[in-house]
PDB file of C-alpha atoms in Angstrom:
ATOM      1  CA  MET O 233      55.112 110.310  65.235  1.00  0.00           C
ATOM      2  CA  ASN O 234      55.031 106.408  64.824  1.00  0.00           C
ATOM      3  CA  THR O 235      52.474 104.062  66.660  1.00  0.00           C
ATOM      4  CA  SER O 236      54.812 102.817  69.258  1.00  0.00           C
ATOM      5  CA  ARG O 237      55.889 106.531  70.167  1.00  0.00           C
ATOM      6  CA  VAL O 238      52.032 107.270  70.856  1.00  0.00           C
ATOM      7  CA  ILE O 239      51.467 104.300  72.773  1.00  0.00           C
ATOM      8  CA  LEU O 240      54.382 104.928  75.004  1.00  0.00           C
ATOM      9  CA  CYS O 241      53.294 108.551  75.373  1.00  0.00           C
ATOM     10  CA  ALA O 242      49.929 107.560  76.222  1.00  0.00           C
ATOM     11  CA  LEU O 243      51.008 105.012  78.841  1.00  0.00           C
ATOM     12  CA  PHE O 244      53.484 107.684  80.492  1.00  0.00           C
ATOM     13  CA  LEU O 245      50.473 109.995  80.689  1.00  0.00           C
ATOM     14  CA  LEU O 246      48.098 107.506  82.358  1.00  0.00           C
ATOM     15  CA  THR O 247      50.872 106.502  84.726  1.00  0.00           C
ATOM     16  CA  LEU O 248      51.104 110.440  85.787  1.00  0.00           C
ATOM     17  CA  ALA O 249      47.436 110.761  86.171  1.00  0.00           C
ATOM     18  CA  ALA O 250      47.269 107.450  88.348  1.00  0.00           C
ATOM     19  CA  CYS O 251      49.926 108.793  90.688  1.00  0.00           C
ATOM     20  CA  ALA O 252      48.308 112.288  90.600  1.00  0.00           C
ATOM     21  CA  SER O 253      44.965 110.890  91.907  1.00  0.00           C
ATOM     22  CA  SER O 254      46.067 108.285  94.467  1.00  0.00           C
ATOM     23  CA  PRO O 255      46.089 109.581  98.027  1.00  0.00           C
ATOM     24  CA  SER O 256      49.345 109.646  99.705  1.00  0.00           C
ATOM     25  CA  LEU O 257      49.375 106.919 102.290  1.00  0.00           C
ATOM     26  CA  PRO O 258      52.169 105.117 103.691  1.00  0.00           C
ATOM     27  CA  PRO O 259      53.304 101.899 102.011  1.00  0.00           C
ATOM     28  CA  GLY O 260      51.824  98.916 103.810  1.00  0.00           C
ATOM     29  CA  SER O 261      48.656 100.769 104.689  1.00  0.00           C
ATOM     30  CA  PRO O 262      45.787  98.135 104.568  1.00  0.00           C
ATOM     31  CA  VAL O 263      43.912  99.727 101.862  1.00  0.00           C
ATOM     32  CA  GLN O 264      42.257  99.093  98.394  1.00  0.00           C
ATOM     33  CA  TYR O 265      42.233 101.476  95.679  1.00  0.00           C
ATOM     34  CA  VAL O 266      39.174 101.204  93.297  1.00  0.00           C
ATOM     35  CA  SER O 267      38.444 102.914  90.134  1.00  0.00           C
ATOM     36  CA  SER O 268      35.585 104.843  91.211  1.00  0.00           C
ATOM     37  CA  PRO O 269      34.146 106.424  94.443  1.00  0.00           C
ATOM     38  CA  VAL O 270      32.523 104.100  96.818  1.00  0.00           C
ATOM     39  CA  GLN O 271      30.227 106.009  99.384  1.00  0.00           C
ATOM     40  CA  CYS O 272      30.277 104.480 102.772  1.00  0.00           C
ATOM     41  CA  VAL O 273      26.588 103.580 102.911  1.00  0.00           C
ATOM     42  CA  PRO O 274      26.451 100.998 100.247  1.00  0.00           C
ATOM     43  CA  TYR O 275      29.769  99.691 101.263  1.00  0.00           C
ATOM     44  CA  ALA O 276      28.603  99.173 104.829  1.00  0.00           C
ATOM     45  CA  ARG O 277      25.320  97.783 103.706  1.00  0.00           C
ATOM     46  CA  GLN O 278      27.147  95.171 101.331  1.00  0.00           C
ATOM     47  CA  VAL O 279      29.804  94.190 103.888  1.00  0.00           C
ATOM     48  CA  SER O 280      27.341  93.907 106.948  1.00  0.00           C
ATOM     49  CA  GLY O 281      24.151  92.936 105.578  1.00  0.00           C
ATOM     50  CA  VAL O 282      22.350  95.549 107.430  1.00  0.00           C
ATOM     51  CA  GLN O 283      19.900  96.492 104.889  1.00  0.00           C
ATOM     52  CA  LEU O 284      19.362 100.228 105.647  1.00  0.00           C
ATOM     53  CA  TYR O 285      19.022 103.151 103.098  1.00  0.00           C
ATOM     54  CA  GLY O 286      19.519 106.914 103.165  1.00  0.00           C
ATOM     55  CA  ASP O 287      22.442 109.014 104.539  1.00  0.00           C
ATOM     56  CA  ALA O 288      24.675 107.528 107.085  1.00  0.00           C
ATOM     57  CA  TYR O 289      23.277 109.569 110.157  1.00  0.00           C
ATOM     58  CA  THR O 290      19.994 108.416 109.355  1.00  0.00           C
ATOM     59  CA  TRP O 291      20.916 104.829 110.081  1.00  0.00           C
ATOM     60  CA  TRP O 292      20.681 104.933 113.694  1.00  0.00           C
ATOM     61  CA  ASN O 293      16.966 105.993 113.986  1.00  0.00           C
ATOM     62  CA  SER O 294      16.169 103.870 110.960  1.00  0.00           C
ATOM     63  CA  ALA O 295      17.846 100.824 112.599  1.00  0.00           C
ATOM     64  CA  ARG O 296      15.395 101.119 115.444  1.00  0.00           C
ATOM     65  CA  ALA O 297      12.397 101.451 113.338  1.00  0.00           C
ATOM     66  CA  HIS O 298      13.253  98.531 111.289  1.00  0.00           C
ATOM     67  CA  ASN O 299      13.733  96.391 114.555  1.00  0.00           C
ATOM     68  CA  TYR O 300      17.433  96.060 114.104  1.00  0.00           C
ATOM     69  CA  GLN O 301      19.451  95.509 117.564  1.00  0.00           C
ATOM     70  CA  CYS O 302      21.360  98.571 118.482  1.00  0.00           C
ATOM     71  CA  SER O 303      23.780  99.090 121.363  1.00  0.00           C
ATOM     72  CA  GLN O 304      26.842 100.890 122.705  1.00  0.00           C
ATOM     73  CA  VAL O 305      28.872  97.699 122.577  1.00  0.00           C
ATOM     74  CA  PRO O 306      30.914  96.882 119.602  1.00  0.00           C
ATOM     75  CA  ARG O 307      30.711  93.502 117.951  1.00  0.00           C
ATOM     76  CA  VAL O 308      32.364  92.184 114.908  1.00  0.00           C
ATOM     77  CA  GLY O 309      30.091  92.765 112.120  1.00  0.00           C
ATOM     78  CA  ALA O 310      28.133  95.594 113.542  1.00  0.00           C
ATOM     79  CA  VAL O 311      28.019  98.948 111.885  1.00  0.00           C
ATOM     80  CA  LEU O 312      29.417 101.938 113.876  1.00  0.00           C
ATOM     81  CA  VAL O 313      27.261 105.095 113.145  1.00  0.00           C
ATOM     82  CA  LEU O 314      28.747 108.504 113.218  1.00  0.00           C
ATOM     83  CA  ALA O 315      26.574 111.595 113.666  1.00  0.00           C
ATOM     84  CA  ARG O 316      26.522 114.306 110.977  1.00  0.00           C
ATOM     85  CA  THR O 317      28.831 117.322 111.614  1.00  0.00           C
ATOM     86  CA  SER O 318      29.457 120.432 109.454  1.00  0.00           C
ATOM     87  CA  GLN O 319      32.380 118.467 107.707  1.00  0.00           C
ATOM     88  CA  MET O 320      30.451 115.353 107.319  1.00  0.00           C
ATOM     89  CA  SER O 321      26.981 116.473 106.541  1.00  0.00           C
ATOM     90  CA  GLU O 322      25.705 112.843 105.750  1.00  0.00           C
ATOM     91  CA  GLY O 323      27.293 111.323 108.538  1.00  0.00           C
ATOM     92  CA  HIS O 324      29.547 108.176 108.231  1.00  0.00           C
ATOM     93  CA  VAL O 325      29.163 104.305 108.773  1.00  0.00           C
ATOM     94  CA  ALA O 326      31.909 101.841 108.966  1.00  0.00           C
ATOM     95  CA  THR O 327      31.739  98.137 109.835  1.00  0.00           C
ATOM     96  CA  VAL O 328      33.426  96.510 112.748  1.00  0.00           C
ATOM     97  CA  SER O 329      36.100  93.822 111.611  1.00  0.00           C
ATOM     98  CA  GLY O 330      37.905  93.260 114.870  1.00  0.00           C
ATOM     99  CA  ILE O 331      37.874  94.136 118.693  1.00  0.00           C
ATOM    100  CA  THR O 332      41.112  94.558 120.387  1.00  0.00           C
ATOM    101  CA  ASN O 333      39.948  95.545 123.878  1.00  0.00           C
ATOM    102  CA  SER O 334      37.294  97.732 125.667  1.00  0.00           C
ATOM    103  CA  ARG O 335      38.606 100.940 123.931  1.00  0.00           C
ATOM    104  CA  HIS O 336      39.722  99.717 120.732  1.00  0.00           C
ATOM    105  CA  ILE O 337      38.500  98.305 117.641  1.00  0.00           C
ATOM    106  CA  THR O 338      39.272  98.044 113.842  1.00  0.00           C
ATOM    107  CA  VAL O 339      36.680  98.918 111.032  1.00  0.00           C
ATOM    108  CA  ASN O 340      36.248  98.480 107.370  1.00  0.00           C
ATOM    109  CA  HIS O 341      35.028 101.365 105.511  1.00  0.00           C
ATOM    110  CA  SER O 342      35.198 103.714 102.394  1.00  0.00           C
ATOM    111  CA  ASN O 343      34.953 107.288 101.606  1.00  0.00           C
ATOM    112  CA  TRP O 344      36.887 108.616 104.561  1.00  0.00           C
ATOM    113  CA  GLY O 345      39.239 111.368 104.393  1.00  0.00           C
ATOM    114  CA  ASP O 346      39.656 115.207 103.711  1.00  0.00           C
ATOM    115  CA  ASN O 347      40.295 114.900  99.728  1.00  0.00           C
ATOM    116  CA  ARG O 348      38.762 113.543  96.385  1.00  0.00           C
ATOM    117  CA  GLY O 349      41.631 110.985  96.266  1.00  0.00           C
ATOM    118  CA  ARG O 350      40.447 109.270  99.242  1.00  0.00           C
ATOM    119  CA  ARG O 351      36.936 108.808  97.911  1.00  0.00           C
ATOM    120  CA  LYS O 352      38.548 105.905  95.871  1.00  0.00           C
ATOM    121  CA  VAL O 353      40.163 104.023  98.784  1.00  0.00           C
ATOM    122  CA  ILE O 354      38.418 101.211 100.964  1.00  0.00           C
ATOM    123  CA  TYR O 355      40.118 100.787 104.339  1.00  0.00           C
ATOM    124  CA  TYR O 356      40.454  97.640 106.007  1.00  0.00           C
ATOM    125  CA  ALA O 357      41.178  97.152 109.752  1.00  0.00           C
ATOM    126  CA  MET O 358      41.497 100.665 110.372  1.00  0.00           C
ATOM    127  CA  PRO O 359      42.054 101.390 114.200  1.00  0.00           C
ATOM    128  CA  VAL O 360      39.400 103.171 116.181  1.00  0.00           C
ATOM    129  CA  GLU O 361      39.775 104.308 119.761  1.00  0.00           C
ATOM    130  CA  ASP O 362      36.911 105.126 122.224  1.00  0.00           C
ATOM    131  CA  VAL O 363      37.617 108.282 123.743  1.00  0.00           C
ATOM    132  CA  SER O 364      34.263 108.883 125.559  1.00  0.00           C
ATOM    133  CA  ALA O 365      34.327 109.612 129.135  1.00  0.00           C
ATOM    134  CA  LYS O 366      32.085 106.648 130.079  1.00  0.00           C
ATOM    135  CA  ASN O 367      33.680 104.148 127.549  1.00  0.00           C
ATOM    136  CA  ASP O 368      30.244 103.906 126.006  1.00  0.00           C
ATOM    137  CA  TRP O 369      31.640 104.618 122.296  1.00  0.00           C
ATOM    138  CA  THR O 370      29.816 107.889 121.998  1.00  0.00           C
ATOM    139  CA  ARG O 371      33.061 109.711 120.993  1.00  0.00           C
ATOM    140  CA  VAL O 372      35.679 108.027 118.663  1.00  0.00           C
ATOM    141  CA  LYS O 373      38.841 108.609 116.975  1.00  0.00           C
ATOM    142  CA  PHE O 374      40.234 107.031 113.572  1.00  0.00           C
ATOM    143  CA  TRP O 375      43.556 106.292 112.974  1.00  0.00           C
ATOM    144  CA  ASN O 376      45.489 108.746 110.489  1.00  0.00           C
ATOM    145  CA  TYR O 377      47.994 106.706 108.449  1.00  0.00           C
ATOM    146  CA  GLU O 378      49.678 109.655 107.364  1.00  0.00           C
ATOM    147  CA  LYS O 379      50.414 111.306 110.614  1.00  0.00           C
ATOM    148  CA  ASN O 380      50.630 108.030 112.466  1.00  0.00           C
ATOM    149  CA  VAL O 381      48.154 108.956 115.165  1.00  0.00           C
ATOM    150  CA  TYR O 382      44.520 108.897 116.055  1.00  0.00           C
ATOM    151  CA  GLY O 383      42.787 111.771 114.414  1.00  0.00           C
ATOM    152  CA  PHE O 384      39.980 114.226 115.296  1.00  0.00           C
ATOM    153  CA  PRO O 385      37.093 112.890 117.637  1.00  0.00           C
ATOM    154  CA  TYR O 386      33.900 112.232 116.236  1.00  0.00           C
ATOM    155  CA  ALA O 387      30.522 111.838 118.035  1.00  0.00           C
ATOM    156  CA  ALA O 388      29.207 108.363 117.569  1.00  0.00           C
ATOM    157  CA  LYS O 389      25.582 107.013 117.977  1.00  0.00           C
ATOM    158  CA  GLY O 390      26.538 103.661 118.456  1.00  0.00           C
ATOM    159  CA  PHE O 391      26.608  99.836 116.939  1.00  0.00           C
ATOM    160  CA  ILE O 392      23.877  98.430 114.638  1.00  0.00           C
ATOM    161  CA  TYR O 393      23.954  94.633 114.787  1.00  0.00           C
ATOM    162  CA  PRO O 394      23.220  92.607 111.479  1.00  0.00           C
TER     163      PRO O 394
END
């Protein structure tokens, strides 16, 4: 086999591998694909400036212990903390990127989704809806780009301000 044929085969195989590992999100979804997984905690720490460590679900209590202001009111730049669940054993954190109204915000976050391909995606301006009975952001739904609807409700602790 000549060198150019080997190179073409290698490029073809790399293209197939890239397609197989990319999540199936609709064109135009505000995402960035990265080469290796990005956990939500280091991403939120870098983007927000909130210098907390440990699993995402520990951030709420840790923030209070480190004198960060916490509230049930979203602000741009704040970190939204989700409680841990059986599916999210480490919890989740996302950074507020915009406020639409009293029930809707947008967030930037990473490591969100139900498959390995989504571990290499950073989501920008993903819509989040407050579905709590008291409009206190204790229960939220994130936008599902594949189904074009809000997804499963998650328990939220609140917002940590930088």
